[in-house]
XYZ file of N, CA and C in Angstrom:
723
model
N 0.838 -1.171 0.000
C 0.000 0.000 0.000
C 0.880 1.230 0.000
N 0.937 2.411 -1.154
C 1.586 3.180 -1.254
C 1.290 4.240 -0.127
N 2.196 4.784 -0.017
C 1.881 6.592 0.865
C 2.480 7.552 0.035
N 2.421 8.670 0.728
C 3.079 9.859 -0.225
C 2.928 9.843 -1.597
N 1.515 9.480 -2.458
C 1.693 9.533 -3.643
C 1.372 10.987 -4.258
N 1.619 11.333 -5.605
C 1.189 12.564 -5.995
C -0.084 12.227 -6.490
N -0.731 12.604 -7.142
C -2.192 12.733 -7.827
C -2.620 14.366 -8.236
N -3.464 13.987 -9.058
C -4.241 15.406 -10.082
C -5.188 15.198 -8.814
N -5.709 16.804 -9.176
C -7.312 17.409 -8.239
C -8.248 16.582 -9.094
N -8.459 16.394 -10.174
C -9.334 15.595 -10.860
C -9.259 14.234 -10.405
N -8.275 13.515 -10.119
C -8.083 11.689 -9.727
C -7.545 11.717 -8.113
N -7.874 12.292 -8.041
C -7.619 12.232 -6.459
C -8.232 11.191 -5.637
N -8.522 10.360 -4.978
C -9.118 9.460 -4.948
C -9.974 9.991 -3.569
N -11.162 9.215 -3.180
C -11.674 9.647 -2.562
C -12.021 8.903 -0.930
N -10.751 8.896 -0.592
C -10.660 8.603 0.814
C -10.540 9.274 1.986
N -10.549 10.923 1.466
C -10.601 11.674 2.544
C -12.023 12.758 1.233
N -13.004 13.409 2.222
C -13.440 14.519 1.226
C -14.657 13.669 1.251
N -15.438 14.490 0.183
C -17.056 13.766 -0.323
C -16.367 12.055 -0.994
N -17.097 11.420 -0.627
C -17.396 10.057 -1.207
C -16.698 8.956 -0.163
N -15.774 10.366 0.768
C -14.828 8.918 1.612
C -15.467 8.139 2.203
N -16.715 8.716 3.423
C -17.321 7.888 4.276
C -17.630 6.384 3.381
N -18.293 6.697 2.089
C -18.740 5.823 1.328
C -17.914 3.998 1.426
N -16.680 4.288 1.095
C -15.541 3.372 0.609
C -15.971 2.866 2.614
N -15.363 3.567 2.751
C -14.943 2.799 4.005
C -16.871 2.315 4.841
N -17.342 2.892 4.899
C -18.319 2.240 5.228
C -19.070 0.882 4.775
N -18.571 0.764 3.173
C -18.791 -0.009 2.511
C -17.888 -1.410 3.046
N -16.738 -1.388 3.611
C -16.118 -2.295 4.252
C -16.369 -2.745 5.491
N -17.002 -1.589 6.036
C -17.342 -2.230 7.780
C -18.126 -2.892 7.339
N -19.173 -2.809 6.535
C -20.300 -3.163 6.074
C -20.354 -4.012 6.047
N -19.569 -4.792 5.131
C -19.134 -6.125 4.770
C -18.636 -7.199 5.941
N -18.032 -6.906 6.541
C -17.126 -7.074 7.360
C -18.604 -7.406 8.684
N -19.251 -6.407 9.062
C -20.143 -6.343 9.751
C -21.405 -7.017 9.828
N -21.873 -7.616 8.530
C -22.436 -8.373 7.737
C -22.227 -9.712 7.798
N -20.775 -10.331 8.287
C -20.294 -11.607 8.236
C -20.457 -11.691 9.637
N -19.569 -10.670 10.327
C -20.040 -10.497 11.993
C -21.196 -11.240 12.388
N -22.681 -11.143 11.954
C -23.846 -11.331 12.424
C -24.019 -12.172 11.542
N -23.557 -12.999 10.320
C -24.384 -13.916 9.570
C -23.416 -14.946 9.832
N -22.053 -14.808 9.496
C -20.958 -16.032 9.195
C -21.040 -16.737 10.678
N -20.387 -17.966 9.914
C -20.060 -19.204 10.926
C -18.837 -18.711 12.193
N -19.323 -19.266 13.305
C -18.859 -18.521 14.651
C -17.384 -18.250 14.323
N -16.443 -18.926 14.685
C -15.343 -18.114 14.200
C -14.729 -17.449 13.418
N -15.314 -17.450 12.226
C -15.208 -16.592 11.217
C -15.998 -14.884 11.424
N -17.389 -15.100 11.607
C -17.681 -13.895 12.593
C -17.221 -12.932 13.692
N -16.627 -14.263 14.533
C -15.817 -13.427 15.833
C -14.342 -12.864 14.878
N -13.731 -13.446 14.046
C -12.975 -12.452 13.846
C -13.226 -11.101 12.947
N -14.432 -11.233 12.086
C -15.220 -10.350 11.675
C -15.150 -9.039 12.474
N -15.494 -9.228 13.691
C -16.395 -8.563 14.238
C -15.067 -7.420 15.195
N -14.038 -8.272 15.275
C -12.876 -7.703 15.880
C -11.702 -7.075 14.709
N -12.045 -7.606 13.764
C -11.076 -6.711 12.387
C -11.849 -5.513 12.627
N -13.565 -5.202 12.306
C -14.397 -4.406 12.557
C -13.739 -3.288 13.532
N -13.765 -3.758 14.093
C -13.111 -3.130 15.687
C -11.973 -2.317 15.185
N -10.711 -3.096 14.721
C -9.791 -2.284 14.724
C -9.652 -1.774 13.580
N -10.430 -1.909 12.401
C -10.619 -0.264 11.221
C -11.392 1.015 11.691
N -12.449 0.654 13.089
C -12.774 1.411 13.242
C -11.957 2.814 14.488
N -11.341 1.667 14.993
C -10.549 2.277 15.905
C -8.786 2.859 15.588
N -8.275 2.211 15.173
C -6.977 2.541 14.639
C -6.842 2.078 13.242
N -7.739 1.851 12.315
C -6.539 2.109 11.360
C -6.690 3.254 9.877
N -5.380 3.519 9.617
C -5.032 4.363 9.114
C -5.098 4.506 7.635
N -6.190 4.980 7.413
C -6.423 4.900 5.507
C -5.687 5.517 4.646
N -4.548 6.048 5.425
C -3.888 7.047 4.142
C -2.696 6.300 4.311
N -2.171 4.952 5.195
C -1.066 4.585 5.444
C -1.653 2.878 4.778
N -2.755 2.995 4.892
C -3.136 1.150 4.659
C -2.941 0.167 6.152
N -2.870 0.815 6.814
C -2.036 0.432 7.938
C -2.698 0.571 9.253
N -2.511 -0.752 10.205
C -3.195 -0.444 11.772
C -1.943 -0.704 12.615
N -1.441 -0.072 13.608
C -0.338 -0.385 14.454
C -1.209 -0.363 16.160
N -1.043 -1.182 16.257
C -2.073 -1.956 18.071
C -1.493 -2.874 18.429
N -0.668 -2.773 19.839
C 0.090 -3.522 20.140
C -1.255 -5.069 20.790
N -0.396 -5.810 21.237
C -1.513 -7.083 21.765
C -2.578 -6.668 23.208
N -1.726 -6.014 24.082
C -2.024 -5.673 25.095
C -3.204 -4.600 25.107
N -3.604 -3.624 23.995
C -4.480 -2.563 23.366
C -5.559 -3.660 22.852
N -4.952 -4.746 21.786
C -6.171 -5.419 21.304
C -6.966 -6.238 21.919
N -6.318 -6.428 23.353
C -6.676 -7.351 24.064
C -7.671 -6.937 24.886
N -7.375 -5.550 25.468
C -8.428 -4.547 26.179
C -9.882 -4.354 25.084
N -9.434 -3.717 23.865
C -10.503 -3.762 23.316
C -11.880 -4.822 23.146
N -10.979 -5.904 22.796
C -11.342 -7.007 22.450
C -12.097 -8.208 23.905
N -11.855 -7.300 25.140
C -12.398 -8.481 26.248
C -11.808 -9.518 26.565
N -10.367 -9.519 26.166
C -9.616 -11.091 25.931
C -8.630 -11.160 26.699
N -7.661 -12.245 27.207
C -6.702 -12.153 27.457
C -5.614 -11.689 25.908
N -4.396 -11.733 26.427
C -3.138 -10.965 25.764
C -3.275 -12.271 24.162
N -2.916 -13.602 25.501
C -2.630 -14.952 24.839
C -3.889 -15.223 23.680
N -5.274 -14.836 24.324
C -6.122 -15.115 22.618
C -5.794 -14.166 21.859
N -6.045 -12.676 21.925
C -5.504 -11.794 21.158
C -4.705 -11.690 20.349
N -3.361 -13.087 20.643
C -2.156 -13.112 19.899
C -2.163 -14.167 19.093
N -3.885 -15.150 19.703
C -3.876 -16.480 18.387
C -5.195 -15.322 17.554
N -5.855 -14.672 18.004
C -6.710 -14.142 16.823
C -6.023 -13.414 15.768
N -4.723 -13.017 16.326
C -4.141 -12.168 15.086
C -3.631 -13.290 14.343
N -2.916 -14.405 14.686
C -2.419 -15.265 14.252
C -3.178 -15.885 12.844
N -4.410 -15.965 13.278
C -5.719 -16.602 12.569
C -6.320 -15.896 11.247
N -6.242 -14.494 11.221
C -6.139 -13.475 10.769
C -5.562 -13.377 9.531
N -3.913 -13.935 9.989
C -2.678 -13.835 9.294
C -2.696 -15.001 8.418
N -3.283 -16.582 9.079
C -3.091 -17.611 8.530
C -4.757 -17.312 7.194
N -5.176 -16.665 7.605
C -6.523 -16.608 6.256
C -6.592 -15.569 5.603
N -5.057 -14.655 5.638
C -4.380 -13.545 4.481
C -5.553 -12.525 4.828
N -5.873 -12.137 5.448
C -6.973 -11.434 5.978
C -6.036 -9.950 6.209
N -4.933 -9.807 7.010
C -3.717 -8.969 7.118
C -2.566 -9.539 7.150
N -1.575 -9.227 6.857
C -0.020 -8.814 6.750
C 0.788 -8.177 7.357
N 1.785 -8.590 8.086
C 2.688 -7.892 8.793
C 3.241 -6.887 7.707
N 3.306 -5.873 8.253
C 4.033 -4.635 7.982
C 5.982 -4.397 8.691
N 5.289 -4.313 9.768
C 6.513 -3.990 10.399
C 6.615 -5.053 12.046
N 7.744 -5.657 12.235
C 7.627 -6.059 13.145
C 7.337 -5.612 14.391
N 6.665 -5.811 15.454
C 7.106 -5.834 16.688
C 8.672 -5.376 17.391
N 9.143 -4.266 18.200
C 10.371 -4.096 18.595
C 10.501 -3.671 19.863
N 11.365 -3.652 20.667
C 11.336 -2.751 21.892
C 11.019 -1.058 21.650
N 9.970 -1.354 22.360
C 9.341 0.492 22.406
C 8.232 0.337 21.078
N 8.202 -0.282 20.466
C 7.582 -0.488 18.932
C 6.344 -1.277 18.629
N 4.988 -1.201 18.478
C 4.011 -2.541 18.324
C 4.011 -2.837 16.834
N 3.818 -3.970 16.516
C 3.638 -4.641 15.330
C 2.703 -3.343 14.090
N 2.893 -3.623 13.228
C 2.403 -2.871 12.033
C 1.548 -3.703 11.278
N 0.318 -3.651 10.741
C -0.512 -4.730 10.122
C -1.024 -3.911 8.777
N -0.681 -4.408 7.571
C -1.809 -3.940 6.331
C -3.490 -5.105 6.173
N -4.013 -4.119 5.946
C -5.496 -5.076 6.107
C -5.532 -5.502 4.082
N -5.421 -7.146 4.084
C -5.341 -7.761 2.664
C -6.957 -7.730 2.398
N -6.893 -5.867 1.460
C -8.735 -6.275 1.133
C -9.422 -7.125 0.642
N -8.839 -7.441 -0.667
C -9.061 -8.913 -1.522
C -9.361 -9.623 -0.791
N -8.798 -10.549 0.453
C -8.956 -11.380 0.836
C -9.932 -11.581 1.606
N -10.378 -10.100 2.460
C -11.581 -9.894 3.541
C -12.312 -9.615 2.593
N -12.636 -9.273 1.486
C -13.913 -8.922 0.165
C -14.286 -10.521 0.171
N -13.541 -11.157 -0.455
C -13.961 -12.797 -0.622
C -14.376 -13.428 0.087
N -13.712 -13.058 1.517
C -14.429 -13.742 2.715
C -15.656 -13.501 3.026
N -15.878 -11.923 2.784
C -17.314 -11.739 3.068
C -18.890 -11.776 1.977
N -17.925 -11.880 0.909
C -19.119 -12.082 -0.473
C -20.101 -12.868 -0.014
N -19.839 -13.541 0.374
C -21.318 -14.880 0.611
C -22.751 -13.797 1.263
N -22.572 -13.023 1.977
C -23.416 -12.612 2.980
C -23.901 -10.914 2.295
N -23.382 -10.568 1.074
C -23.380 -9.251 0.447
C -24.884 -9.020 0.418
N -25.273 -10.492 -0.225
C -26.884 -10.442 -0.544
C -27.972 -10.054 0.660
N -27.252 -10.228 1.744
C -28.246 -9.814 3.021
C -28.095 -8.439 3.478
N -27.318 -7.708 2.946
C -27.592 -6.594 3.061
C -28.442 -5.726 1.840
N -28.358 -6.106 0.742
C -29.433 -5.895 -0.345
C -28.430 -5.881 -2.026
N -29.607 -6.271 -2.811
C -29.082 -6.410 -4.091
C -28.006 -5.251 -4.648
N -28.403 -4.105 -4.210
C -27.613 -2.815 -4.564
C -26.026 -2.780 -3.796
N -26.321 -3.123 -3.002
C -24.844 -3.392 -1.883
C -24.066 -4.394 -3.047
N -24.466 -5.650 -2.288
C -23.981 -6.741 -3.591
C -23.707 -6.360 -4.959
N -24.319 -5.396 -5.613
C -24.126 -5.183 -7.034
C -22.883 -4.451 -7.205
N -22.812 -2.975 -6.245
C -21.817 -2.110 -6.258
C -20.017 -2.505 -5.574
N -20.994 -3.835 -4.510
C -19.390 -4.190 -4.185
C -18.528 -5.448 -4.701
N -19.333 -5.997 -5.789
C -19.035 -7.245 -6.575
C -18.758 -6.996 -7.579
N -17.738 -7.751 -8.752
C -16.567 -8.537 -9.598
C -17.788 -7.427 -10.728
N -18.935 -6.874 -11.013
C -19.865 -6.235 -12.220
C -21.066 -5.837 -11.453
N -21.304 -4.506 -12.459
C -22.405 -3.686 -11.779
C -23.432 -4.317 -12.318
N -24.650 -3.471 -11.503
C -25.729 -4.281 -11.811
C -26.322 -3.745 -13.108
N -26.347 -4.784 -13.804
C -27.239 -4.398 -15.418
C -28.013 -3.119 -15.814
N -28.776 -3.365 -14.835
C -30.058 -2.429 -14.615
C -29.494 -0.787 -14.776
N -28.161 -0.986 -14.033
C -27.977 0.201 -13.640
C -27.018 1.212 -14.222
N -25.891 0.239 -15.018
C -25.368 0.219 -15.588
C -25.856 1.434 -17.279
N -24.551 2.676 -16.778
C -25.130 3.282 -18.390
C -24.258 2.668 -19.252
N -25.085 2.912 -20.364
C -24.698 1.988 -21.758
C -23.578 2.873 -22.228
N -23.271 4.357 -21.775
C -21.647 4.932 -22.337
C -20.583 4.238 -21.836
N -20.740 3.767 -20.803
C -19.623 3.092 -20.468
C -19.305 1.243 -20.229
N -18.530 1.718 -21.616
C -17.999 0.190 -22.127
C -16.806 -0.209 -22.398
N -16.203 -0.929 -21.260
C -14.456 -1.166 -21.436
C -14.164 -1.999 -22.487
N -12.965 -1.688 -23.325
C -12.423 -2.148 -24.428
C -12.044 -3.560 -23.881
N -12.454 -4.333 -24.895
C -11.908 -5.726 -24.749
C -12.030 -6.868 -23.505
N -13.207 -6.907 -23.270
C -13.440 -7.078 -22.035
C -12.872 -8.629 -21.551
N -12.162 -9.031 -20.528
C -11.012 -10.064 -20.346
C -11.369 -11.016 -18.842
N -11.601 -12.530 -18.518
C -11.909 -12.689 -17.354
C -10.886 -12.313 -16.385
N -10.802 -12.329 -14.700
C -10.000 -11.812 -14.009
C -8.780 -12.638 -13.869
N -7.780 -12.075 -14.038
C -6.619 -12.769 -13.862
C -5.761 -12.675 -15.259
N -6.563 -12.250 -16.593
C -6.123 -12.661 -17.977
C -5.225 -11.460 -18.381
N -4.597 -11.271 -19.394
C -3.508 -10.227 -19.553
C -4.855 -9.674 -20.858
N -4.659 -8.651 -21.096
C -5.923 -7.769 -22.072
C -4.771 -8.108 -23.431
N -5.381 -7.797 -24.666
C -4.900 -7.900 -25.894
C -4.113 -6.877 -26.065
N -3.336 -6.155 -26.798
C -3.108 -5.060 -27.750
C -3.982 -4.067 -27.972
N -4.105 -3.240 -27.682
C -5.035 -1.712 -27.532
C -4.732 -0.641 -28.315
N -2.748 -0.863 -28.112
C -2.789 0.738 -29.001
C -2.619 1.904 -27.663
N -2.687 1.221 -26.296
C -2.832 2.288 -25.214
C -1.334 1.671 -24.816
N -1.138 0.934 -24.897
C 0.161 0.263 -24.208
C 0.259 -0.078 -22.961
N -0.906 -0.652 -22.487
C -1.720 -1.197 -21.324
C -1.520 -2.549 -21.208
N -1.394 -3.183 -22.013
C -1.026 -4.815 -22.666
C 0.391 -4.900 -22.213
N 1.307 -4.377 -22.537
C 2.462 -4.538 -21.958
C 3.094 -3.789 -20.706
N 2.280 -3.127 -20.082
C 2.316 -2.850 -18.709
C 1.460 -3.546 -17.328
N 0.529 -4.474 -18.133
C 0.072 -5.546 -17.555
C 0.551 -6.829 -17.584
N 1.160 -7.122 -18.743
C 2.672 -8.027 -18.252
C 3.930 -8.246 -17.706
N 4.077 -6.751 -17.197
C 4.911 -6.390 -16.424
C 4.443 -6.437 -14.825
N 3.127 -5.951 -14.858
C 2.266 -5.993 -13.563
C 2.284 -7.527 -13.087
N 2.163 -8.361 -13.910
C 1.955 -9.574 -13.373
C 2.898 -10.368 -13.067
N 3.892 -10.180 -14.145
C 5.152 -10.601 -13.655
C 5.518 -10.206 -13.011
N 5.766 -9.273 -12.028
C 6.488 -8.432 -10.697
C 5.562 -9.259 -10.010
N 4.287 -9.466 -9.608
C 3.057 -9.864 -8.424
C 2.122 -10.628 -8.870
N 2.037 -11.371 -9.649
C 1.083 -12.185 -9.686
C -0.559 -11.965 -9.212
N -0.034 -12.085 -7.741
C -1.251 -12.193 -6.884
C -2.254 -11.170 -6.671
N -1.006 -10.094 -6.847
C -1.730 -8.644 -6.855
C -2.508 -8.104 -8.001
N -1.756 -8.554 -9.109
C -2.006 -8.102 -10.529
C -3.481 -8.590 -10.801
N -3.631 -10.062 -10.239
C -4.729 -10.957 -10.378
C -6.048 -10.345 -9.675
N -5.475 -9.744 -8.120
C -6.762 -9.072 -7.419
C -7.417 -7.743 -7.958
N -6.374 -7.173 -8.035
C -7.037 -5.188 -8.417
C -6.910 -4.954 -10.183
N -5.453 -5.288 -10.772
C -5.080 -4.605 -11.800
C -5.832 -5.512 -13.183
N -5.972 -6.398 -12.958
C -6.760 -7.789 -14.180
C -8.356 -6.705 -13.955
N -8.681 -6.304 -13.343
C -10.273 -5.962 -13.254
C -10.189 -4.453 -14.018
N -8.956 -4.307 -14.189
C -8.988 -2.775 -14.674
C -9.641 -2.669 -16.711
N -10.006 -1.760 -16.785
C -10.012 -1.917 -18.632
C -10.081 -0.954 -19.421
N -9.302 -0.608 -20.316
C -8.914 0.345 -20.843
C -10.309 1.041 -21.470
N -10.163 2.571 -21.317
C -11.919 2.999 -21.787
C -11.015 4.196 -23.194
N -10.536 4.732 -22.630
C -10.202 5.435 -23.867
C -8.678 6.338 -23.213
N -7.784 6.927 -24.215
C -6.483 7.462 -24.003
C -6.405 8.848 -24.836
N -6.567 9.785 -24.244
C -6.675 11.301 -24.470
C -5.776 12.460 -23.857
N -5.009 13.022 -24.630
C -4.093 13.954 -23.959
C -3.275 13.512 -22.904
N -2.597 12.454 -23.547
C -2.082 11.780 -21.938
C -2.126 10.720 -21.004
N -3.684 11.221 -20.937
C -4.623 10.483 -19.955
C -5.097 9.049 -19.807
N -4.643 7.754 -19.950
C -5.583 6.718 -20.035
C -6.591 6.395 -18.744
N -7.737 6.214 -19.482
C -8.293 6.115 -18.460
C -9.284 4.690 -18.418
N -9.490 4.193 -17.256
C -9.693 2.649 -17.337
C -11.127 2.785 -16.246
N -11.918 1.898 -16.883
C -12.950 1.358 -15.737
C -13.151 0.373 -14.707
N -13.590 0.329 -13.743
C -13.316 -0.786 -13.161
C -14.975 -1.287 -12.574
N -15.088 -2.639 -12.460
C -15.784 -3.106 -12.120
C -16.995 -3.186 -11.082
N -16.054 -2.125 -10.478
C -16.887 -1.803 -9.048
C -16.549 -0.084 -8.512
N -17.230 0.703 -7.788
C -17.010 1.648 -7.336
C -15.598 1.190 -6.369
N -15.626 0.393 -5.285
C -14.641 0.330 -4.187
C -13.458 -0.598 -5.299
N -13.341 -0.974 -6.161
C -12.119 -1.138 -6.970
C -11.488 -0.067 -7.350
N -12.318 0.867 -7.816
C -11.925 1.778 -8.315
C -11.195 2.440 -7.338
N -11.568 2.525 -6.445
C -11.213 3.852 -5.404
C -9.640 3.390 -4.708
N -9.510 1.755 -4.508
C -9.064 1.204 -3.822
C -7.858 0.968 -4.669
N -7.837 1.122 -5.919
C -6.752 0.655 -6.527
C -5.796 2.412 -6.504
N -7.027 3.384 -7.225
C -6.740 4.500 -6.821
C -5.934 4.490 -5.672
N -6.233 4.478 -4.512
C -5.715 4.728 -3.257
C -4.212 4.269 -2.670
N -4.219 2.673 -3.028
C -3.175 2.116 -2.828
C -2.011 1.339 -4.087
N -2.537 1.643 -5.300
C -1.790 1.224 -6.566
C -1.575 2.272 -7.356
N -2.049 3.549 -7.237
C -1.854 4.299 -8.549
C -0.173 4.418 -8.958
N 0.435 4.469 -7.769
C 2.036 4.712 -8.278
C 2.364 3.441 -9.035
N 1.846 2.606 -8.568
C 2.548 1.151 -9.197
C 2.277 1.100 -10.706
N 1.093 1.365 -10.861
C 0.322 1.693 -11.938
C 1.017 2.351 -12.832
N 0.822 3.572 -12.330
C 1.658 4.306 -13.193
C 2.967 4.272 -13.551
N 4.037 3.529 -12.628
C 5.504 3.279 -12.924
C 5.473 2.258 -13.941
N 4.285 1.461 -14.273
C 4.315 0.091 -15.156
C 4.279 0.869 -16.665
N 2.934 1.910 -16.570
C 3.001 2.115 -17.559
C 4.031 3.304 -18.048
N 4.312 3.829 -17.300
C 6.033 5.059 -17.537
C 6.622 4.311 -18.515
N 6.975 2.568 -17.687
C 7.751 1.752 -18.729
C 7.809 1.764 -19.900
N 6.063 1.149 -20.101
C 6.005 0.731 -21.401
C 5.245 1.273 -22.283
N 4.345 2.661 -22.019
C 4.098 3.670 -22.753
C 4.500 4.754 -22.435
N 5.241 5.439 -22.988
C 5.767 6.816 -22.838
C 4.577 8.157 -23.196
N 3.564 7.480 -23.821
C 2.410 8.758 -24.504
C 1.539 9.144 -23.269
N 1.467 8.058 -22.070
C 0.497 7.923 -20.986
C 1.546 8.787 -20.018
N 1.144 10.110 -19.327
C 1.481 10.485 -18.502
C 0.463 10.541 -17.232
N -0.527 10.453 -17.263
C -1.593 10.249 -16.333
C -2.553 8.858 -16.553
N -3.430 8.467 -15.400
C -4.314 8.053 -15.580
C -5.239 8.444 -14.647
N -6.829 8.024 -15.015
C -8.096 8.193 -14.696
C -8.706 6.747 -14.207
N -9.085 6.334 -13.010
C -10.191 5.364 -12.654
C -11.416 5.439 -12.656
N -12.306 5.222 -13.083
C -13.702 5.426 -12.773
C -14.328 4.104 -12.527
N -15.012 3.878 -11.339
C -16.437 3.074 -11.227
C -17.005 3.077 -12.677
N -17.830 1.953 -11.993
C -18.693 1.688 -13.790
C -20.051 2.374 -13.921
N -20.439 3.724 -12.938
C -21.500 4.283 -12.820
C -20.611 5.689 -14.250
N -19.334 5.312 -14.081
C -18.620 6.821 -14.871
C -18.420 7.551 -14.065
């Protein structure tokens, strides 16, 4: 998860300002949703990730730093469960150590969205079709305007064809550096059109959009620096436009 990135007033992404509450509410949501529907331990840790996005963590860093002894208070627990719930956490890619644990220092955690999105899909539908539509892999039909139609449309994980944007070979670069990553955020991306610069790509979902915005645009953009020189910016948009 990048920090310190630059960005245009136009692509700025919207994690602080109008639309932020949105993104992030949209995750407790989820998250909050499994809390009260999913199978007991999967819930209880639901319900305590919940906890600590709402309490410490840091959207402009990607990042929660809470030592055991903090999560443990929060959480009603001793130190010792606290330190197998994070454990549990870790073993279902849910978060990622950041930074270790040190004297004077508590552990550093990035929250792996991909992985808490998937976990919680099953239960999207109980909060309502519109939820489910806006936070899932395609918008909903219905709702969907007919101007916006990504070029070449590719299942997730697939490298896109030849465009002419030079997106094709900055997505083989994407994948080859990360695989895993390329497969979660950057495969969902799709080229809409390349103007003054600008390519600009749609994505599947409002919180893709925002999220790749937020924590990939540098990556993004260093791929394509590479391998198109005509692209000096890019544009994300949700599939509402």
């Amino acid at each position: 998860m990048q920090g310190g990135q630059s960005t245009t007033t136009q692509s700025r992404p919207p994690v602080t300002g109008p639309g932020s509450s949105a993104i992030k509410y949209d995750i407790l949501t989820a998250l909050l949703v499994t809390a009260a529907r999913g199978a007991p331990a999967e819930a209880r840790l639901a319900l305590r990730l919940s906890l600590l996005v709402t309490a410490r963590f840091n959207w402009r860093r990607g990042t929660f730093a809470v030592g055991l002894r903090e999560m443990a208070r929060m959480w009603g627990v001793t130190e010792r469960t606290a330190k197998r719930e994070v454990a549990r956490m870790r073993a279902l890619g849910w978060i990622e150590l950041r930074v270790p644990a040190a004297r004077g220092r508590v552990a550093e955690h990035a929250i792996a969205f991909a992985a808490v999105l998937d976990a919680t899909r099953p239960h999207w539908e109980a909060v309502g079709t519109d939820f489910a539509a806006r936070m899932g892999a395609a918008p909903d039909p219905e709702d969907a305007p007919g101007n916006v139609v990504p070029l070449r449309p590719a299942p997730p994980g697939a490298l896109p064809e030849e465009d002419g944007t030079g997106w094709a070979a900055a997505a083989r670069r994407l994948q080859a550096s990360d695989p895993s990553l390329y497969g979660a955020w950057f495969a969902r991306l799709r080229p809409l059109d390349c103007a003054g610069g600008v390519l600009t790509f749609v994505a599947p979902s409002r919180f893709i959009a925002a999220y790749v915005e937020t924590h990939h645009r540098a990556r993004l953009l260093a791929a394509l620096g590479a391998e198109a020189a005509a692209v000096a910016d890019i544009r994300i948009l949700g599939p509402e436009g």
